mmCIF file with all atom_site columns, C-alpha atoms and ligand atoms in Angstrom:
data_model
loop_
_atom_site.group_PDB
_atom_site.id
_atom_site.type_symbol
_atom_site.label_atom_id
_atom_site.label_alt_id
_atom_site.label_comp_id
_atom_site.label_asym_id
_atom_site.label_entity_id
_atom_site.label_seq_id
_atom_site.pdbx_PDB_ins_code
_atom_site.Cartn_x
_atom_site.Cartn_y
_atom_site.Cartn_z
_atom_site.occupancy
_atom_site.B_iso_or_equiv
_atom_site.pdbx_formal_charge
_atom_site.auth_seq_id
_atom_site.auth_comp_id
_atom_site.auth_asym_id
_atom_site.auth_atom_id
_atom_site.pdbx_PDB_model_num
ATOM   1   C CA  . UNK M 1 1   ? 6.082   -26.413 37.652 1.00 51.00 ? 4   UNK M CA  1
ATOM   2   C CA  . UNK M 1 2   ? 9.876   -27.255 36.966 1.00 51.00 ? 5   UNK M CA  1
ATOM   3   C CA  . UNK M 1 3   ? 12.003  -29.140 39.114 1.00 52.00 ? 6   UNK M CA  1
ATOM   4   C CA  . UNK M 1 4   ? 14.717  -26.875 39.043 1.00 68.00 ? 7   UNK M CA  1
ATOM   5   C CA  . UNK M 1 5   ? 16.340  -26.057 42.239 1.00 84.00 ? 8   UNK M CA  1
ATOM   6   C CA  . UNK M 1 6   ? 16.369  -22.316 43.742 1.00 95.00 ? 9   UNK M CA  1
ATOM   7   C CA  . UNK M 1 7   ? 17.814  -23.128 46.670 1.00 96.00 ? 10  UNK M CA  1
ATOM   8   C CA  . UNK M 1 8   ? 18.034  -19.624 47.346 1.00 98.00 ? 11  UNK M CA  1
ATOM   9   C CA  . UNK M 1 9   ? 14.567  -19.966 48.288 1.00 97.00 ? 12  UNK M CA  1
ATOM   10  C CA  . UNK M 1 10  ? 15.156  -22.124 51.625 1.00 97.00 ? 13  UNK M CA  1
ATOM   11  C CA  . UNK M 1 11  ? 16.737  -18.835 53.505 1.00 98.00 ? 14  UNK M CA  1
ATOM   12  C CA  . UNK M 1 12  ? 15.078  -15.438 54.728 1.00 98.00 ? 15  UNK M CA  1
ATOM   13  C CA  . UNK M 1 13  ? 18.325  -14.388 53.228 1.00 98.00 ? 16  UNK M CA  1
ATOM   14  C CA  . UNK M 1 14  ? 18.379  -15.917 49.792 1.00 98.00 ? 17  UNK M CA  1
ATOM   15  C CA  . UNK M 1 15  ? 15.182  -15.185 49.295 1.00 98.00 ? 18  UNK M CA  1
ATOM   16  C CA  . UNK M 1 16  ? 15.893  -11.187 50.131 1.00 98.00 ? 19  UNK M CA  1
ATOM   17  C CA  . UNK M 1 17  ? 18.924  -10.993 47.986 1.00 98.00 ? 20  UNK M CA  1
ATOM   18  C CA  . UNK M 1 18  ? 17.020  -12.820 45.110 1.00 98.00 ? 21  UNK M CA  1
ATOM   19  C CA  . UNK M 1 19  ? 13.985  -10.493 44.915 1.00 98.00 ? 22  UNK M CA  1
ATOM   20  C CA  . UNK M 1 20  ? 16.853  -7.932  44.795 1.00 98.00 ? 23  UNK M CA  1
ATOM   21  C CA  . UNK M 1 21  ? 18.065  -9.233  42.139 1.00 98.00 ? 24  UNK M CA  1
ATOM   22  C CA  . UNK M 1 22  ? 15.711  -9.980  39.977 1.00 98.00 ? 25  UNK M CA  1
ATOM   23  C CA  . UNK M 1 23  ? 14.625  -6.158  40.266 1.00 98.00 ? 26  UNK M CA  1
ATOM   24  C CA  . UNK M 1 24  ? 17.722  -5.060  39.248 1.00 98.00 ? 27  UNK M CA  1
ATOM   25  C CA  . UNK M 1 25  ? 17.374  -7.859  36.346 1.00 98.00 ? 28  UNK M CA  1
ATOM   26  C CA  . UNK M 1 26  ? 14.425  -5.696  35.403 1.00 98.00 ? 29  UNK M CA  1
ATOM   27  C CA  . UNK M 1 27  ? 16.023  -1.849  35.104 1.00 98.00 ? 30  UNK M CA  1
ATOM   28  C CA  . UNK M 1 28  ? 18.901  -3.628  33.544 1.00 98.00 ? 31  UNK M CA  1
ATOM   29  C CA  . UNK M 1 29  ? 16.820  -6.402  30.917 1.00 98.00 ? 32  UNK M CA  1
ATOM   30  C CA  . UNK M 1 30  ? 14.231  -5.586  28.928 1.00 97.00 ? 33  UNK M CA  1
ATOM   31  C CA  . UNK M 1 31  ? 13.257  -9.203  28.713 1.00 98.00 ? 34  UNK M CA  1
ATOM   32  C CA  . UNK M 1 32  ? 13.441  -9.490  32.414 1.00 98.00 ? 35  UNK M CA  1
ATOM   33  C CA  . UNK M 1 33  ? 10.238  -10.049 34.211 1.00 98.00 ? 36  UNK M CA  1
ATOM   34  C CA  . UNK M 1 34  ? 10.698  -7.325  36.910 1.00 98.00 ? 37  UNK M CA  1
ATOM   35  C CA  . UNK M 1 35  ? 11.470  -4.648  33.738 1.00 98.00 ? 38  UNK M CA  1
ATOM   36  C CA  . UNK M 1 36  ? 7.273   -4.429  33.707 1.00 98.00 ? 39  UNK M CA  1
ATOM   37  C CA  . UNK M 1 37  ? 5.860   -4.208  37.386 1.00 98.00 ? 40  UNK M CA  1
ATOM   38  C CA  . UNK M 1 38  ? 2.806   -2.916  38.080 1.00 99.00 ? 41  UNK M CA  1
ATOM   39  C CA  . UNK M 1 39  ? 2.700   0.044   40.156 1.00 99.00 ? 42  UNK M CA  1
ATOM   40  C CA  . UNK M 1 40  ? -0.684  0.492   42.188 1.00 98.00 ? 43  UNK M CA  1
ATOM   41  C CA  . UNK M 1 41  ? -1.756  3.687   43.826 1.00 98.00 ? 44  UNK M CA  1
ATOM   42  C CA  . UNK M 1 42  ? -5.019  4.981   45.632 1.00 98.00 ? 45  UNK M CA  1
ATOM   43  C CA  . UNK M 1 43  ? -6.986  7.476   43.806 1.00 97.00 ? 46  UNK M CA  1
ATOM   44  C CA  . UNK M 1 44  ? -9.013  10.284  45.590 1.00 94.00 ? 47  UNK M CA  1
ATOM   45  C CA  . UNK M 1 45  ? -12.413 8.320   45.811 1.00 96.00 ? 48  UNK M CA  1
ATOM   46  C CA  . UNK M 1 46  ? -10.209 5.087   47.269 1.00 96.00 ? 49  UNK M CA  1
ATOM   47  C CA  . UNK M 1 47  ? -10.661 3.003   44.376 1.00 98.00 ? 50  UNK M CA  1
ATOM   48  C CA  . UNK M 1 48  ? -6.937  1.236   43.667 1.00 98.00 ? 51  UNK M CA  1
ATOM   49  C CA  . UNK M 1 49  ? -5.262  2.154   40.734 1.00 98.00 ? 52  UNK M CA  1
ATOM   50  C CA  . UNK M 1 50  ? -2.875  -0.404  38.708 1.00 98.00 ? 53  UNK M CA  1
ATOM   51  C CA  . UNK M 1 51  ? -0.481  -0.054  35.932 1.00 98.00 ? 54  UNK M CA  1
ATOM   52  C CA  . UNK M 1 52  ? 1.979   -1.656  34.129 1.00 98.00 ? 55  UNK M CA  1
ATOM   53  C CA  . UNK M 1 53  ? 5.334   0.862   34.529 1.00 98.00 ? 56  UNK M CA  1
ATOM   54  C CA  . UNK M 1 54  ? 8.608   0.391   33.262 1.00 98.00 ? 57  UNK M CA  1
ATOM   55  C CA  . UNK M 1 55  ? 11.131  -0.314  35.880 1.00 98.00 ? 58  UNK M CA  1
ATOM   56  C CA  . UNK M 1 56  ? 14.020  1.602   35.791 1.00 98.00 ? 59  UNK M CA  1
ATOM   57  C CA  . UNK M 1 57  ? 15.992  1.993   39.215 1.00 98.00 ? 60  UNK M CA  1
ATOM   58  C CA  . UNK M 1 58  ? 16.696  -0.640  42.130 1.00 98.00 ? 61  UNK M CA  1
ATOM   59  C CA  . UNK M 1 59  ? 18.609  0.104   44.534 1.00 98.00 ? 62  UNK M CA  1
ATOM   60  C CA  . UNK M 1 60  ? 19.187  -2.355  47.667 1.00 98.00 ? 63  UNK M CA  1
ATOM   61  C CA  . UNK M 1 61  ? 21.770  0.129   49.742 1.00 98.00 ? 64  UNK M CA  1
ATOM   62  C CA  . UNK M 1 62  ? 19.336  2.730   49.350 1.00 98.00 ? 65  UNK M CA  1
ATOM   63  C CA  . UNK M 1 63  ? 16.196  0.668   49.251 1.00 98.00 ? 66  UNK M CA  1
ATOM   64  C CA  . UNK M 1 64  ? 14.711  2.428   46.598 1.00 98.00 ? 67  UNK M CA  1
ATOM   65  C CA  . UNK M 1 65  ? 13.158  1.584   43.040 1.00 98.00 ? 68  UNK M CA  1
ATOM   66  C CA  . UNK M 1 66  ? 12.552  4.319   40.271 1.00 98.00 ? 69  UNK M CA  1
ATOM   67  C CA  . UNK M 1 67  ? 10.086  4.285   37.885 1.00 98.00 ? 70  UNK M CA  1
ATOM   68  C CA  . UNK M 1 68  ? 9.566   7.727   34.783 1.00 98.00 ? 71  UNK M CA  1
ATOM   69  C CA  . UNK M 1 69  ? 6.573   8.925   33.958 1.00 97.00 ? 72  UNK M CA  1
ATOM   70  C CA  . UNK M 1 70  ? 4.241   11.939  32.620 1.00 96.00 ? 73  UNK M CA  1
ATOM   71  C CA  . UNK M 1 71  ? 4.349   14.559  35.103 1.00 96.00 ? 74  UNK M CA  1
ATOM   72  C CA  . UNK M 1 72  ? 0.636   15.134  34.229 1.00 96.00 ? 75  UNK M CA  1
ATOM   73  C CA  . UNK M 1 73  ? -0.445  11.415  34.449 1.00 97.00 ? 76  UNK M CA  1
ATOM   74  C CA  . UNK M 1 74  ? -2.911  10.121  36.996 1.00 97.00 ? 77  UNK M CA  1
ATOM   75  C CA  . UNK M 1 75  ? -0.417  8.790   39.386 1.00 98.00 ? 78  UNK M CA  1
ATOM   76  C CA  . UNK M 1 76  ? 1.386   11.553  39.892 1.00 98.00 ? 79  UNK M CA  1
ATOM   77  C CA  . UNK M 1 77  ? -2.010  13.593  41.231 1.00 97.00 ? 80  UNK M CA  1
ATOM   78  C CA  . UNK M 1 78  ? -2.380  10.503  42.794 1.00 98.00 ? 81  UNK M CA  1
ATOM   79  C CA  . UNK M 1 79  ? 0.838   9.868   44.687 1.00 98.00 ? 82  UNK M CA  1
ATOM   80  C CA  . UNK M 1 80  ? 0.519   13.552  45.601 1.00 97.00 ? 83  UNK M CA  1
ATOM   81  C CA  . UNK M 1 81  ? -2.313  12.962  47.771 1.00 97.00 ? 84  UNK M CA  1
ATOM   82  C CA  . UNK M 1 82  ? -1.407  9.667   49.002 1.00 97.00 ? 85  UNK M CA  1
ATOM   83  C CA  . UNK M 1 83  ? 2.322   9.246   49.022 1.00 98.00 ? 86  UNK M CA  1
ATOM   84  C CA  . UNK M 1 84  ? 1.949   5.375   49.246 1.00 98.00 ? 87  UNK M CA  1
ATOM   85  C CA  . UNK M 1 85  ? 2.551   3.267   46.409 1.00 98.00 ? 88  UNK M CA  1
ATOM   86  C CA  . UNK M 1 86  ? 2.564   -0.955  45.973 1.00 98.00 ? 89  UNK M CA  1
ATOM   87  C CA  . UNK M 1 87  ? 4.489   -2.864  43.010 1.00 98.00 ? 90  UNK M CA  1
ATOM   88  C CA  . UNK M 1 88  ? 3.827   -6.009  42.273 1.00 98.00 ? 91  UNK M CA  1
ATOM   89  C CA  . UNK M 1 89  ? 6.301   -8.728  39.865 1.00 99.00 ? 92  UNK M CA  1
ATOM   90  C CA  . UNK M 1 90  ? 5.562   -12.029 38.775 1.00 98.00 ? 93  UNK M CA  1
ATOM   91  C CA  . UNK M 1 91  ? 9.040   -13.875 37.574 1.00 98.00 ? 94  UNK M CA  1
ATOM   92  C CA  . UNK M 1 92  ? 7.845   -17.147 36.089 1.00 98.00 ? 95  UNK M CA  1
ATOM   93  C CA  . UNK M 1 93  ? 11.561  -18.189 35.282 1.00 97.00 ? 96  UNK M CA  1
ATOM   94  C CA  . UNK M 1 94  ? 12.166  -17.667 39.539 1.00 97.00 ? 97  UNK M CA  1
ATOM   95  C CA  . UNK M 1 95  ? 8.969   -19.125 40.186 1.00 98.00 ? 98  UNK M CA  1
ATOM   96  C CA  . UNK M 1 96  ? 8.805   -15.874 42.716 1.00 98.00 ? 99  UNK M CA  1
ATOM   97  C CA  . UNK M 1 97  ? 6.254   -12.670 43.431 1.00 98.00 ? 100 UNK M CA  1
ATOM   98  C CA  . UNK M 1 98  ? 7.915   -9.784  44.906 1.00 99.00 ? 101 UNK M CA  1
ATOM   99  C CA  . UNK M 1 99  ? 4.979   -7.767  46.490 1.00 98.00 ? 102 UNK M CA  1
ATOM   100 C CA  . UNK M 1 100 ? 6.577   -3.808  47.653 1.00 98.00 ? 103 UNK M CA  1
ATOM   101 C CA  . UNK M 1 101 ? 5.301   -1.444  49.435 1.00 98.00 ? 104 UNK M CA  1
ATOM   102 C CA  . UNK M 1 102 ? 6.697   2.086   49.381 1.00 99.00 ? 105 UNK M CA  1
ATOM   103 C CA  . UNK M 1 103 ? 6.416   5.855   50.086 1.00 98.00 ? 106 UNK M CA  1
ATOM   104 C CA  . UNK M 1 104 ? 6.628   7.845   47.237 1.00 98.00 ? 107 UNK M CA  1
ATOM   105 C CA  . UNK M 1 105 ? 8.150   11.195  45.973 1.00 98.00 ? 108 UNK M CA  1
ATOM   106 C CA  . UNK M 1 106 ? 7.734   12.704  42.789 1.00 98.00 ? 109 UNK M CA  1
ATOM   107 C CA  . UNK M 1 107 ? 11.297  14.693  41.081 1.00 98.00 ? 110 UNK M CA  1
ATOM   108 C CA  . UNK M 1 108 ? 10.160  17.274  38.756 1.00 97.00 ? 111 UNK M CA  1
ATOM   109 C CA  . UNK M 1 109 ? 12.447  19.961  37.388 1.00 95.00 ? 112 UNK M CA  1
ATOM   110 C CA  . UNK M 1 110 ? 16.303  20.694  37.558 1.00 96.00 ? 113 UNK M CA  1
ATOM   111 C CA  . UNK M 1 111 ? 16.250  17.569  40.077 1.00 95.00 ? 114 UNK M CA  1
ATOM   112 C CA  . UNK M 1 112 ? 15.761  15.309  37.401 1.00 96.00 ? 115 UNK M CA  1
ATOM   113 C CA  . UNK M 1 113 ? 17.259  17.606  33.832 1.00 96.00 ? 116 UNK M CA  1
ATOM   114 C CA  . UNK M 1 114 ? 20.253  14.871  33.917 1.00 96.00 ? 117 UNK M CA  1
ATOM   115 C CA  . UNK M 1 115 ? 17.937  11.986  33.729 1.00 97.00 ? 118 UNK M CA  1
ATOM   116 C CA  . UNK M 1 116 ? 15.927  13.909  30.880 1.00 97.00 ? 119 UNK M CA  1
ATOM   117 C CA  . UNK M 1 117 ? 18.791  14.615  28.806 1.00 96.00 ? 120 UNK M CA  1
ATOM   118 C CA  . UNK M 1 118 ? 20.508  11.155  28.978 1.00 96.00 ? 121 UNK M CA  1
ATOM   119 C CA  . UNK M 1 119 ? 17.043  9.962   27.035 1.00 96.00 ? 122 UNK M CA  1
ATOM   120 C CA  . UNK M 1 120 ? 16.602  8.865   23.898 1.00 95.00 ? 123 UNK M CA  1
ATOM   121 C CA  . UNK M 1 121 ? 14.261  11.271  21.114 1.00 94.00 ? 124 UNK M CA  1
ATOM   122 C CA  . UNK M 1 122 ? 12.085  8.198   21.047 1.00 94.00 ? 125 UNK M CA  1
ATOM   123 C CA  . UNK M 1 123 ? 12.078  6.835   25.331 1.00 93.00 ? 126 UNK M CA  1
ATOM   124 C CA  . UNK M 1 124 ? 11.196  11.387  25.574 1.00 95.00 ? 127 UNK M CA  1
ATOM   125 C CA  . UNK M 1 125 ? 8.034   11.001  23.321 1.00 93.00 ? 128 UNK M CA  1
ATOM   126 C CA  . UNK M 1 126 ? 6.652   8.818   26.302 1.00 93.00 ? 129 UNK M CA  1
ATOM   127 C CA  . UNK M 1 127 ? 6.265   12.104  27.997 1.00 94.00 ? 130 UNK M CA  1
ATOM   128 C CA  . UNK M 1 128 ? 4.426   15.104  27.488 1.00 92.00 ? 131 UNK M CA  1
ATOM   129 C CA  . UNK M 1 129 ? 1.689   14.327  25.718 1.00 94.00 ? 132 UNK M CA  1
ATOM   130 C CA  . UNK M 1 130 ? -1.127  16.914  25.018 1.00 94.00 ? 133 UNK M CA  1
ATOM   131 C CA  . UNK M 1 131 ? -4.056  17.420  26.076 1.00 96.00 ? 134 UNK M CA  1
ATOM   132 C CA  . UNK M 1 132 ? -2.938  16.058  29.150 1.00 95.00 ? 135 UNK M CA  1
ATOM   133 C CA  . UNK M 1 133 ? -2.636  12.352  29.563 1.00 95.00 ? 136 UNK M CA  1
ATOM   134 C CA  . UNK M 1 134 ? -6.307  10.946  30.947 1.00 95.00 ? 137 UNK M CA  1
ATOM   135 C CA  . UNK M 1 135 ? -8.524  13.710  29.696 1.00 96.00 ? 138 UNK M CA  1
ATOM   136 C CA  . UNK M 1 136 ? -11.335 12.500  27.618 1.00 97.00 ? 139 UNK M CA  1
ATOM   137 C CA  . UNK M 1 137 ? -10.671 12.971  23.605 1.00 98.00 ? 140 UNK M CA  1
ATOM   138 C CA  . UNK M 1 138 ? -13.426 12.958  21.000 1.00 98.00 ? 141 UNK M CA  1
ATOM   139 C CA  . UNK M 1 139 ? -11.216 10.615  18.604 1.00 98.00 ? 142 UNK M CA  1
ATOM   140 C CA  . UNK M 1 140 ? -8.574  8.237   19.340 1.00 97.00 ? 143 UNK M CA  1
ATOM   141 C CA  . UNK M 1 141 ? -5.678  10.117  18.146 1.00 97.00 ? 144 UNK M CA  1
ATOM   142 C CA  . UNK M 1 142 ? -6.721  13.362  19.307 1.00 97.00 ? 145 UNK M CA  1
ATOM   143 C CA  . UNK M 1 143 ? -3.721  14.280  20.802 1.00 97.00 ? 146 UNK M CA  1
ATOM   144 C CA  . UNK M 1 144 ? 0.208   15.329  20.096 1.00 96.00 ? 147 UNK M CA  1
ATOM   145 C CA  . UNK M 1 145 ? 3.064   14.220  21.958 1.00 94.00 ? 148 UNK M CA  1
ATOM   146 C CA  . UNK M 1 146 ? 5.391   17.448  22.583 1.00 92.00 ? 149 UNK M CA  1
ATOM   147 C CA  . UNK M 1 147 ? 8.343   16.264  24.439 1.00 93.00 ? 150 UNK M CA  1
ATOM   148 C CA  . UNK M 1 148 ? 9.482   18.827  27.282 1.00 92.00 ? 151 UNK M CA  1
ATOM   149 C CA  . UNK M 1 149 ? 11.774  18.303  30.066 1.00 95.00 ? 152 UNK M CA  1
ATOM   150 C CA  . UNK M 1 150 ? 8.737   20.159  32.358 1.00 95.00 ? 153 UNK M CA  1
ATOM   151 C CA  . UNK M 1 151 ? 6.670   17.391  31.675 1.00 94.00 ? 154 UNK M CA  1
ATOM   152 C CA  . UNK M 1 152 ? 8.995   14.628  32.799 1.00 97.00 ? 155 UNK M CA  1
ATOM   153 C CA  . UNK M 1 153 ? 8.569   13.424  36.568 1.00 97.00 ? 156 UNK M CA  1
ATOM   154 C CA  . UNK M 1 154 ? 10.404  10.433  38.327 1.00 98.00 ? 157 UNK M CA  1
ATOM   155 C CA  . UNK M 1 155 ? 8.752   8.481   41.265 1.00 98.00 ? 158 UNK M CA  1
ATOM   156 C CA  . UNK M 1 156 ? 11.223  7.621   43.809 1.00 98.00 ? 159 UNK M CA  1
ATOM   157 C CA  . UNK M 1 157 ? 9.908   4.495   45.745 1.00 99.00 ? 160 UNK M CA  1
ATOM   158 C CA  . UNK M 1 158 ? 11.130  4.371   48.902 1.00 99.00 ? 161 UNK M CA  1
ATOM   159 C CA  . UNK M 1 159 ? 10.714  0.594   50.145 1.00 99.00 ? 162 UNK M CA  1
ATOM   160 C CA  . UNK M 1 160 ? 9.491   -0.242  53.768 1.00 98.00 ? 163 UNK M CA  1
ATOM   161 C CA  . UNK M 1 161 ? 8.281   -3.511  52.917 1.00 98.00 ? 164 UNK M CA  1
ATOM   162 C CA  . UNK M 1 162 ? 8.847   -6.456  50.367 1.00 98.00 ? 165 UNK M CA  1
ATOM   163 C CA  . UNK M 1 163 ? 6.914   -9.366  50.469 1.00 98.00 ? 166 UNK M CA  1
ATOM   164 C CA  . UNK M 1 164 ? 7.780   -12.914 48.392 1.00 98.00 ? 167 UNK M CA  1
ATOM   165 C CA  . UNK M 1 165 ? 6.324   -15.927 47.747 1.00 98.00 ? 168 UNK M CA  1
ATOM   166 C CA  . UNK M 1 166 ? 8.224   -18.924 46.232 1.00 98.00 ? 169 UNK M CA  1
ATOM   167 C CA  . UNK M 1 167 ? 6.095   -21.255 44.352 1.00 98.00 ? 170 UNK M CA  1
ATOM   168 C CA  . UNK M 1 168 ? 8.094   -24.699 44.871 1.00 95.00 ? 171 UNK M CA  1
ATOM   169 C CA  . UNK M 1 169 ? 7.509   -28.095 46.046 1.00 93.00 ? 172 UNK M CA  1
ATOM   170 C CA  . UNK M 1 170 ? 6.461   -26.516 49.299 1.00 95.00 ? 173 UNK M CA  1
ATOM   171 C CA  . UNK M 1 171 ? 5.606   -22.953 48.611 1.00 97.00 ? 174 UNK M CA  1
ATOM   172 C CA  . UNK M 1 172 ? 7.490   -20.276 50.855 1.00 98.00 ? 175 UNK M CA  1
ATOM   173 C CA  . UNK M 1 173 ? 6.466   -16.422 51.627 1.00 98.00 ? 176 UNK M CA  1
ATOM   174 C CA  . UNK M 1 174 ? 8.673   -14.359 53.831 1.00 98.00 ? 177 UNK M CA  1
ATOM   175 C CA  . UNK M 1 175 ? 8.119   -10.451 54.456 1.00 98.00 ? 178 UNK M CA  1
ATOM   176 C CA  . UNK M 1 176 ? 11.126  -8.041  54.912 1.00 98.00 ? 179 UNK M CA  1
ATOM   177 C CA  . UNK M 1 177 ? 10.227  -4.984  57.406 1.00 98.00 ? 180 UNK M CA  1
ATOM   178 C CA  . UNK M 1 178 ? 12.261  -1.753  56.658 1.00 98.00 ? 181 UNK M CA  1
ATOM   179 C CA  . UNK M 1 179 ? 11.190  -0.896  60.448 1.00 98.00 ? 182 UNK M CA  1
ATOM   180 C CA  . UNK M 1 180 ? 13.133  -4.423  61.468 1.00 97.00 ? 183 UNK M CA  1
ATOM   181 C CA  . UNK M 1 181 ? 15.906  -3.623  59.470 1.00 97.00 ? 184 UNK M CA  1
ATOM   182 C CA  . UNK M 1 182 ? 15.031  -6.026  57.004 1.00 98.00 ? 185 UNK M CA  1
ATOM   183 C CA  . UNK M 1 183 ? 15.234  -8.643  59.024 1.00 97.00 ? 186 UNK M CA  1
ATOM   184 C CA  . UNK M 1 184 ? 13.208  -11.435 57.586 1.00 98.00 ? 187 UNK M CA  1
ATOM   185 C CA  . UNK M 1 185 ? 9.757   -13.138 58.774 1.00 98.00 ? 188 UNK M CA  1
ATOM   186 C CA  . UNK M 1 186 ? 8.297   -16.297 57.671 1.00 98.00 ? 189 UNK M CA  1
ATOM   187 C CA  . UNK M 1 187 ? 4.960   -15.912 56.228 1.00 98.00 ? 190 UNK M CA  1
ATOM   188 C CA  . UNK M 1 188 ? 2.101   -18.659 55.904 1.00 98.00 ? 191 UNK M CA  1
ATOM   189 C CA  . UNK M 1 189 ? 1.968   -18.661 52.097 1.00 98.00 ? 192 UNK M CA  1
HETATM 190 C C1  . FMN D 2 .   ? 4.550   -2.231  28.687 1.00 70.82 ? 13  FMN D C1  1
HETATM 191 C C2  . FMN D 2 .   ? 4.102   -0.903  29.254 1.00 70.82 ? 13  FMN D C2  1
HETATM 192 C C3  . FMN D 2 .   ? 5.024   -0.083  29.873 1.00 70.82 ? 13  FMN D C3  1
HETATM 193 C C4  . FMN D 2 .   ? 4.642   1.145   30.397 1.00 70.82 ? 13  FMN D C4  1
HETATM 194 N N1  . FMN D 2 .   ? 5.566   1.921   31.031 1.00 70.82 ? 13  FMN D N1  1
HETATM 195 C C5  . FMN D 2 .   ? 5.173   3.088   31.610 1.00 70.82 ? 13  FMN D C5  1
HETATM 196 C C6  . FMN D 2 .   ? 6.091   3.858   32.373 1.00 70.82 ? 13  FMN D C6  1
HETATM 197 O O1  . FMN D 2 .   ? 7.270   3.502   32.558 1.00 70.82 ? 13  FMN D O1  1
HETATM 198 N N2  . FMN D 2 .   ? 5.644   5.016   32.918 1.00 70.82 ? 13  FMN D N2  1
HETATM 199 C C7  . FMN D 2 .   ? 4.352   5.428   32.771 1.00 70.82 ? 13  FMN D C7  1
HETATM 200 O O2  . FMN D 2 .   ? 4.010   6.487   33.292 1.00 70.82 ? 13  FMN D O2  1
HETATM 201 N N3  . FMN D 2 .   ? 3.460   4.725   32.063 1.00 70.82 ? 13  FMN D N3  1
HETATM 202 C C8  . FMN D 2 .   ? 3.833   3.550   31.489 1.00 70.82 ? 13  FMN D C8  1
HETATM 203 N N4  . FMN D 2 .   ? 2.933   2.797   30.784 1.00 70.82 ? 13  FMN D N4  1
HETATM 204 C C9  . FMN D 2 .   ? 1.542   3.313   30.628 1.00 70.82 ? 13  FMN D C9  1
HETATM 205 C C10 . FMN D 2 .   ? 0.767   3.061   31.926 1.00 70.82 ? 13  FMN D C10 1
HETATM 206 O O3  . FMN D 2 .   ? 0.477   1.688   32.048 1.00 70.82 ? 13  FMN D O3  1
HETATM 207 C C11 . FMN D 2 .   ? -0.527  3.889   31.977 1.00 70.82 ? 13  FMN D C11 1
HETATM 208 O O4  . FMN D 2 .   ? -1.380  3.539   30.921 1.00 70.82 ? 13  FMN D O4  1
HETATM 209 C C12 . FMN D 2 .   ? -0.253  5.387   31.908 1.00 70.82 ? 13  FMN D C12 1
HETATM 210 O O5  . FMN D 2 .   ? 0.934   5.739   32.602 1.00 70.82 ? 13  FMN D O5  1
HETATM 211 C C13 . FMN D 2 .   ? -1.415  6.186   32.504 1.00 70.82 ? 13  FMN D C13 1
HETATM 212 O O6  . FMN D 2 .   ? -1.615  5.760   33.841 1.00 70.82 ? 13  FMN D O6  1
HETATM 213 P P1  . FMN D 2 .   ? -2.233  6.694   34.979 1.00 70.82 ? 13  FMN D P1  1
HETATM 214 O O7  . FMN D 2 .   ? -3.364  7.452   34.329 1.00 70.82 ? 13  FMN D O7  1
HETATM 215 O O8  . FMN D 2 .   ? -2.698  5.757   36.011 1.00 70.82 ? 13  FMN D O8  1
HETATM 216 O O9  . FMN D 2 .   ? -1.174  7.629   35.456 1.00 70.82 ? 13  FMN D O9  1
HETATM 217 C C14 . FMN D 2 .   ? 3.285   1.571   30.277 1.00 70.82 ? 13  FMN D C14 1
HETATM 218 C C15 . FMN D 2 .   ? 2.360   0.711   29.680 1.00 70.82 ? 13  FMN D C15 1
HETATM 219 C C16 . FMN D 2 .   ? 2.754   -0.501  29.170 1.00 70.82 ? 13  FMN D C16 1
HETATM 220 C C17 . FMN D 2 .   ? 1.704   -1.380  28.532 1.00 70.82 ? 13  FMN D C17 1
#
């Protein structure tokens, strides 16, 4: 552990706007530690399901993070069931884990054209794959990757509740209750 100071870490409020930030580090930096959460959702027998995503929307006003994926993956059928989602980031360089929880919905369609076009060739081939992503495949690389707008889907996570914990001299976890307004509660770490 480093003895450099966050002294952001001694408010409810410093602590808020820093897991905040950092997210926003992450849609912003690919080398930030919030750019790879991992997303977690409940599958249809209950087991939890984790994955590392790419983060690539955080927004405090709106309390909302956004993440792309296949519209065919597992989540999606997932999050469709169970609109609840958890995303989890471990940022070593602000000795701080930002724990989320959120409701989901799932953009498919004209909603989100705009996003798909302002992609790269290369970040499109990340969607669309065929057969569809998850199905079993008698050889490794039996499958194509056919890029199509129809096959692009955005999960909007709407946050009710983020959770840190501040590993310092004296470690500090706070939760932050959209219900509360976001006011701030001291947590024993
Ligand atoms: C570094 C990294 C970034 C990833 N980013 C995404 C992403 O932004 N969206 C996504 O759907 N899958 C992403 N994946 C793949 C997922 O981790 C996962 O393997 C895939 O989406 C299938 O998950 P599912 O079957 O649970 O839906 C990423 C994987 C890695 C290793």
């Amino acid at each position: 552990m480093t003895q450099e100071r966050h002294d952001w870490a001694e408010s409810l409020d410093g602590l808020l706007e820093q897991a905040w930030k950092r997210l926003g580090r992450g849609v912003a930096d690919r080398r930030a530690a919030a750019r790879h959460p991992t997303l977690a959702t409940v599958d249809t027998n209950g087991w939890p399901q984790v994955r590392t995503v790419v983060l690539r929307g955080a927004d405090r006003a709106a309390s909302q993070l956004r993440v792309y994926t296949d519209r065919k993956a597992g989540k999606v059928a997932e999050l469709a069931a169970a609109p609840r989602a958890s995303l989890h980031v471990w940022d070593q360089t602000a000795h701080l884990q930002i724990r989320v929880m959120a409701e989901a919905v799932i953009h498919t369609g004209t909603a989100v054209e705009s996003i798909w076009s302002g992609l790269s060739a290369h970040a499109q081939r990340c969607y669309g794959f065929q057969p569809a992503s998850g199905l079993a495949i008698t050889d490794a690389l039996d499958y194509a990757v056919w890029p199509q707008p129809e096959d692009f889907a955005v999960i909007e996570l709407n946050v009710v509740y983020l959770e840190v914990l501040h590993l310092g001299h004296r470690h500090r976890r706070a939760g932050f209750d959209r219900s509360r307004d976001w006011a701030g509660q001291w947590v024993v770490p």
